mmCIF file of C-alpha atoms in Angstrom:
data_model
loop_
_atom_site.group_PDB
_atom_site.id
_atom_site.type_symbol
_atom_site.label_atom_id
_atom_site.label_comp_id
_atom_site.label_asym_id
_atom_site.label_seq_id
_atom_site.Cartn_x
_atom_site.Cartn_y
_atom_site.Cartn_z
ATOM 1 C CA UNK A 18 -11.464 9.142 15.919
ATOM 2 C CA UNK A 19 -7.259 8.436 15.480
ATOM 3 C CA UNK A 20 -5.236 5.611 14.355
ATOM 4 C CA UNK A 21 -3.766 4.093 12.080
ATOM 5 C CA UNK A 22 -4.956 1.516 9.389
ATOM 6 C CA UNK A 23 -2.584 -0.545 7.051
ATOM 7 C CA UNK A 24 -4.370 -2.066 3.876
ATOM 8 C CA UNK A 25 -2.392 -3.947 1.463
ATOM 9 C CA UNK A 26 -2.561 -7.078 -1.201
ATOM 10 C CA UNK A 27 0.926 -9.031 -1.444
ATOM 11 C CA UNK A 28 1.072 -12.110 -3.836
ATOM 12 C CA UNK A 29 4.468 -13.682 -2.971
ATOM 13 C CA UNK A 30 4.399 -12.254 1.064
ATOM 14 C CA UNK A 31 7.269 -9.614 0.716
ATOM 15 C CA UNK A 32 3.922 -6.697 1.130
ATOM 16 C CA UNK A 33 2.718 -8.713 3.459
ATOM 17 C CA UNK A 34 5.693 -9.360 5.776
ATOM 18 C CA UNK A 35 6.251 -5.660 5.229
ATOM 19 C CA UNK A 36 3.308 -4.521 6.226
ATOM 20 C CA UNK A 37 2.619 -6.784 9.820
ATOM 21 C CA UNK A 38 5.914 -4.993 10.812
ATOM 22 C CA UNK A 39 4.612 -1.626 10.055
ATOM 23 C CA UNK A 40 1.025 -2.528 11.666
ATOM 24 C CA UNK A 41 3.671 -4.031 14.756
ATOM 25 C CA UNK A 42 5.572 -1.268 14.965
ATOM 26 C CA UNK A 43 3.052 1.287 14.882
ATOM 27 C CA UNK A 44 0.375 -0.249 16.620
ATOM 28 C CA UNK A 45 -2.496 0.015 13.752
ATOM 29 C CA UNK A 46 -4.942 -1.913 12.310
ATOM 30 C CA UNK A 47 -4.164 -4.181 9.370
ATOM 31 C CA UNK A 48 -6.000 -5.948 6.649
ATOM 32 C CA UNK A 49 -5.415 -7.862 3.891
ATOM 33 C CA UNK A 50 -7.576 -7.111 0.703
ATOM 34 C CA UNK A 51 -7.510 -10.674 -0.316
ATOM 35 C CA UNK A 52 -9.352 -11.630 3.091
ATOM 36 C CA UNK A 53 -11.750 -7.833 3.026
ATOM 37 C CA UNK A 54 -12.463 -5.340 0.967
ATOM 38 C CA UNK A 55 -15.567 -4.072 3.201
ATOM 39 C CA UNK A 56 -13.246 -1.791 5.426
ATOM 40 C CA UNK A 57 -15.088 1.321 7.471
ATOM 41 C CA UNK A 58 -12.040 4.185 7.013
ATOM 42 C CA UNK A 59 -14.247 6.479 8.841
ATOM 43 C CA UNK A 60 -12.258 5.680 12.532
ATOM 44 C CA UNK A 61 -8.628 6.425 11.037
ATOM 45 C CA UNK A 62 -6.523 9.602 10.565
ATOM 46 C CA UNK A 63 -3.799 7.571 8.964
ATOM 47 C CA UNK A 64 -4.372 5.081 6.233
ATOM 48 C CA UNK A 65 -1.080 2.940 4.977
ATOM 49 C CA UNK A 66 -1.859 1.382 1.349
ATOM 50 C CA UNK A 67 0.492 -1.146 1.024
ATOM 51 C CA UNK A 68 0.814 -2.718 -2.813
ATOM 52 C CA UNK A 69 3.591 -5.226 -4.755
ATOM 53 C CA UNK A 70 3.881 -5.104 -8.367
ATOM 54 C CA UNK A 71 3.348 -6.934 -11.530
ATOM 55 C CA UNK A 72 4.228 -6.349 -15.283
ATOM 56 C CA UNK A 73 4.852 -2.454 -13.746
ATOM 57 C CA UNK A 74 2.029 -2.203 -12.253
ATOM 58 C CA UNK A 75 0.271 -2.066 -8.627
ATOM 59 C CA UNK A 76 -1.947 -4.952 -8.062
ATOM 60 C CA UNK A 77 -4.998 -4.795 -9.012
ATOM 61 C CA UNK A 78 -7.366 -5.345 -5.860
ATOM 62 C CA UNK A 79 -4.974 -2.581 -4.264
ATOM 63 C CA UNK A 80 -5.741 -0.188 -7.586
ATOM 64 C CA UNK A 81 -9.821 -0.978 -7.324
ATOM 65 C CA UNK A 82 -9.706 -0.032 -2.974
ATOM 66 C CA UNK A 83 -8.514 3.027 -4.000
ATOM 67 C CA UNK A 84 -10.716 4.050 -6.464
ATOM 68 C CA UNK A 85 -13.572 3.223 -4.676
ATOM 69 C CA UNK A 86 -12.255 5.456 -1.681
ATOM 70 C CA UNK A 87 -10.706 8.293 -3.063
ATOM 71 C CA UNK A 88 -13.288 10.434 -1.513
ATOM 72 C CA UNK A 89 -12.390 9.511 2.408
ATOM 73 C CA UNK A 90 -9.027 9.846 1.461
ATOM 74 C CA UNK A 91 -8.977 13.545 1.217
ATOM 75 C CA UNK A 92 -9.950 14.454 4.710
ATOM 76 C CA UNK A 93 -7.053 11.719 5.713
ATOM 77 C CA UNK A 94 -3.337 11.253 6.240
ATOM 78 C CA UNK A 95 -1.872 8.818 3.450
ATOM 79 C CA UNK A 96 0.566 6.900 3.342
ATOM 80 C CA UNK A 97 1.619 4.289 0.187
ATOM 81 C CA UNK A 98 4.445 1.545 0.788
ATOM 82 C CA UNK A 99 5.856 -0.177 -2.888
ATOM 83 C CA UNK A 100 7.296 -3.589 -2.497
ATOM 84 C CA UNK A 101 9.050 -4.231 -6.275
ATOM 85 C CA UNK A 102 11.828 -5.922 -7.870
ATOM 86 C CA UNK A 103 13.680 -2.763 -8.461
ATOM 87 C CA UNK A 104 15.510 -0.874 -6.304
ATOM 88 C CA UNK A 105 17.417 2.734 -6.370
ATOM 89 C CA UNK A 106 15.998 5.364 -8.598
ATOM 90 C CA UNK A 107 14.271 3.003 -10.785
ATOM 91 C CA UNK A 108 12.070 1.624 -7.805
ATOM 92 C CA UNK A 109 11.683 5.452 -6.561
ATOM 93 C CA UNK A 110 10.316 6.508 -10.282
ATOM 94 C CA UNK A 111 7.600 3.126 -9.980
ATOM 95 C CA UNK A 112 6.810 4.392 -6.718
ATOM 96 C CA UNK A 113 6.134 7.976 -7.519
ATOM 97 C CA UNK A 114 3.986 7.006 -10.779
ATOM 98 C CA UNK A 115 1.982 5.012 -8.664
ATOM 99 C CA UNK A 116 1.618 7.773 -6.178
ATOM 100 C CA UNK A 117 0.686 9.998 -8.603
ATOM 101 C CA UNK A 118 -1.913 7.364 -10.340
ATOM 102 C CA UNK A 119 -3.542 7.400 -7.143
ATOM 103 C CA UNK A 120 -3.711 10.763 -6.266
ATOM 104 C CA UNK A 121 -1.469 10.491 -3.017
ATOM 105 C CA UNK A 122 0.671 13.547 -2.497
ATOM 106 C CA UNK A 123 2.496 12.129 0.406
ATOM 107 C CA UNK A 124 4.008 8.355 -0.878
ATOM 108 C CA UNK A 125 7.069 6.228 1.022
ATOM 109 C CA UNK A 126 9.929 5.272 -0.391
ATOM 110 C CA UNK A 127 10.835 1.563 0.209
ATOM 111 C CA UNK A 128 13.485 0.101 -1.592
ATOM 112 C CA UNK A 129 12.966 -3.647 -0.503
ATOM 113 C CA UNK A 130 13.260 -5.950 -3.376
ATOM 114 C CA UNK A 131 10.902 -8.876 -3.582
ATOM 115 C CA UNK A 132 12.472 -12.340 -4.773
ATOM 116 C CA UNK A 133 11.959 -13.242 -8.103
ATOM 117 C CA UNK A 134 8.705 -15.471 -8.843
ATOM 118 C CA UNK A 135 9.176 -18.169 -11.239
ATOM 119 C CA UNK A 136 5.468 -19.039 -11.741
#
């Protein structure tokens, strides 16, 4: 048992580019949650949760992982990344409600700003 697992959902690839660096950098695992959702946590101490955000709020597919493994992640280390338009305290604030909606005590502070998507 030990490593480190990064699980994330990006839509316009600023999540995504974040999170190969971290999985680079750190030497863990790394999957995307548009590609698997059938992910055995049992192996990792660590778990990285990695989400963007839309209309204020963490994408979906990131919100339903979670909620379907809230129980394994209370005997683990966890991590959460926030990749948003806003930055300074108003990105912090986003990033601590969405800690808090997902009951992780320990939450990242990013403040990289995603580029604007016209769609």
């Amino acid at each position: 048992m030990g490593g480190t697992v990064i699980i994330y959902s990006s839509f316009a690839g600023k999540t995504r580019k974040i999170a190969k660096y971290l999985a680079e950098k750190l030497g863990a695992d790394i999957f995307d949650l548009k590609l698997q959702t059938n992910i055995d946590l049992s192996t990792y101490d660590r778990i990285i949760i990695g989400t963007g955000v839309h209309a204020g709020n963490p994408y979906g597919r990131v919100t339903r992982f979670v909620e379907d493994h809230e129980d394994i992640f209370l005997d683990k280390e966890v991590v959460l990344f926030v990749s948003c338009m806003y930055s300074g305290e108003r990105a912090e604030k986003q990033c601590s409600e969405i800690a808090k909606e997902y009951h992780i005590n320990n939450a990242v502070f990013f403040s990289i700003r995603g580029e604007k998507n016209e769609a």
